[in-house]
């Protein structure tokens, strides 16, 4: 069974600083990987996804993530955060193949931005 | 754009009441999902449906049931609401692995 670990429950960064949110997954083959963002009181919005190919993927709002198979990681990065990036971020893993529609989500990382 | 809507943003119910949470998607997706979200626990899958009238239990189905009579609509039913079902409920739909989420329903059971 697949699993996801987000080791940081809460991260605080200054506006304009760089950001890296960690995600480690467990899955026997090459997974599908996702990062979602949830603004307060809202549903989840897809930031980016990795299915195959280039291991560095670009997403919306200036975010990127890098798939590292050797480390079973898919960390999310942004070079300069904005106050509007304050939200909760979820990493998710899915299995490749027909009939594998379910995602397994991490427990989330809450991001606080200080002026 | 894919749109997933949920019938209520906030709901307050009493213990023992029967509660219906409705979810509608407008993109002809085969798959629909119900999750509950609790602080520190992330999203946990309650049920999902891969076709009309087809359903499969998720990780925490106890105390819940679902109904999917039409492709675009997926309902979550709490047969007899309890205080430990106070939570944020999120609906999602997909045609493959990428899921699209509704805004959520925050349910309080008193």
CSV table of C-alpha atoms in Angstrom, one decimal, chain B:
chain,number,residue,atom,x,y,z
B,1,UNK,CA,-12.9,24.4,-15.9
B,2,UNK,CA,-14.1,21.5,-13.9
B,3,UNK,CA,-16.6,22.5,-11.3
B,4,UNK,CA,-17.4,20.5,-8.2
B,5,UNK,CA,-20.1,21.9,-6.0
B,6,UNK,CA,-21.3,20.9,-2.5
B,7,UNK,CA,-24.8,21.7,-1.3
B,8,UNK,CA,-23.8,23.5,1.9
B,9,UNK,CA,-20.7,25.3,3.1
B,10,UNK,CA,-21.8,25.1,6.8
B,11,UNK,CA,-24.2,22.7,8.4
B,12,UNK,CA,-25.2,22.2,12.0
B,13,UNK,CA,-27.1,19.1,13.0
B,14,UNK,CA,-28.2,17.4,16.2
B,15,UNK,CA,-27.1,14.0,17.4
B,16,UNK,CA,-29.2,11.3,15.9
B,17,UNK,CA,-30.3,13.2,12.9
B,18,UNK,CA,-30.0,11.8,9.4
B,19,UNK,CA,-27.7,14.0,7.4
B,20,UNK,CA,-27.3,14.3,3.6
B,21,UNK,CA,-24.3,15.9,2.0
B,22,UNK,CA,-24.7,16.4,-1.7
B,23,UNK,CA,-22.0,16.8,-4.3
B,24,UNK,CA,-22.4,17.6,-8.0
B,25,UNK,CA,-19.7,17.7,-10.8
B,26,UNK,CA,-20.2,19.1,-14.3
B,27,UNK,CA,-17.4,17.3,-16.2
B,28,UNK,CA,-18.8,13.8,-16.8
B,29,UNK,CA,-16.2,12.3,-14.5
B,30,UNK,CA,-16.5,8.6,-13.8
B,31,UNK,CA,-15.0,8.7,-10.3
B,32,UNK,CA,-16.3,10.6,-7.3
B,33,UNK,CA,-15.0,10.6,-3.7
B,34,UNK,CA,-15.9,11.7,-0.2
B,35,UNK,CA,-13.2,12.6,2.3
B,36,UNK,CA,-13.3,13.9,5.8
B,37,UNK,CA,-10.6,16.3,6.9
B,38,UNK,CA,-9.5,16.7,10.5
B,39,UNK,CA,-6.6,18.7,11.9
B,40,UNK,CA,-3.4,16.6,12.0
B,41,UNK,CA,-5.0,13.7,10.2
B,42,UNK,CA,-5.1,15.1,6.7
B,43,UNK,CA,-7.7,13.7,4.2
B,44,UNK,CA,-9.2,10.3,4.9
B,45,UNK,CA,-11.2,8.6,2.2
B,46,UNK,CA,-14.7,7.6,3.4
B,47,UNK,CA,-16.2,6.1,0.1
B,48,UNK,CA,-15.6,6.4,-3.6
B,49,UNK,CA,-17.7,5.6,-6.6
B,50,UNK,CA,-16.3,4.6,-10.0
B,51,UNK,CA,-19.7,4.5,-11.8
B,52,UNK,CA,-23.4,5.0,-11.3
B,53,UNK,CA,-24.7,2.8,-8.5
B,54,UNK,CA,-21.1,1.5,-7.9
B,55,UNK,CA,-19.3,2.2,-4.7
B,56,UNK,CA,-16.3,1.1,-2.7
B,57,UNK,CA,-15.5,1.6,0.9
B,58,UNK,CA,-12.5,3.8,1.7
B,59,UNK,CA,-10.5,3.9,4.9
B,60,UNK,CA,-13.2,5.1,7.3
B,61,UNK,CA,-16.6,4.0,6.1
B,62,UNK,CA,-18.1,3.3,9.5
B,63,UNK,CA,-21.2,5.4,10.2
B,64,UNK,CA,-21.5,6.6,6.6
B,65,UNK,CA,-23.3,5.4,3.5
B,66,UNK,CA,-23.3,6.8,-0.1
B,67,UNK,CA,-25.6,7.0,-3.0
B,68,UNK,CA,-24.9,7.6,-6.7
B,69,UNK,CA,-28.0,7.4,-8.8
B,70,UNK,CA,-26.8,9.8,-11.5
B,71,UNK,CA,-23.3,10.2,-12.9
B,72,UNK,CA,-22.9,13.8,-11.8
B,73,UNK,CA,-24.2,13.5,-8.2
B,74,UNK,CA,-22.7,11.7,-5.3
B,75,UNK,CA,-24.4,11.8,-1.9
B,76,UNK,CA,-22.9,11.1,1.5
B,77,UNK,CA,-25.3,10.0,4.2
B,78,UNK,CA,-24.9,10.0,7.9
B,79,UNK,CA,-27.6,7.6,9.1
B,80,UNK,CA,-27.5,8.8,12.7
B,81,UNK,CA,-25.2,11.7,13.2
B,82,UNK,CA,-22.8,11.6,16.2
B,83,UNK,CA,-20.6,14.3,17.7
B,84,UNK,CA,-17.5,12.5,16.5
B,85,UNK,CA,-18.6,13.1,12.9
B,86,UNK,CA,-18.1,16.8,13.4
B,87,UNK,CA,-15.6,17.6,10.6
B,88,UNK,CA,-14.9,19.1,7.2
B,89,UNK,CA,-16.2,17.0,4.4
B,90,UNK,CA,-14.7,17.3,1.0
B,91,UNK,CA,-16.0,15.9,-2.3
B,92,UNK,CA,-13.8,15.2,-5.3
B,93,UNK,CA,-14.2,13.9,-8.8
B,94,UNK,CA,-11.8,12.5,-11.4
B,95,UNK,CA,-11.6,10.7,-14.7
B,96,UNK,CA,-8.1,9.3,-13.9
B,97,UNK,CA,-5.9,9.9,-11.0
B,98,UNK,CA,-6.0,13.7,-10.9
B,99,UNK,CA,-8.8,14.8,-8.6
B,100,UNK,CA,-10.8,18.0,-8.5
B,101,UNK,CA,-12.3,19.2,-5.2
B,102,UNK,CA,-15.3,21.0,-4.1
B,103,UNK,CA,-15.2,23.8,-1.5
B,104,UNK,CA,-16.1,21.5,1.4
B,105,UNK,CA,-18.9,21.3,3.9
B,106,UNK,CA,-18.1,22.0,7.6
B,107,UNK,CA,-20.5,19.9,9.6
B,108,UNK,CA,-21.0,20.4,13.3
B,109,UNK,CA,-23.0,17.8,15.2
B,110,UNK,CA,-24.2,19.0,18.6
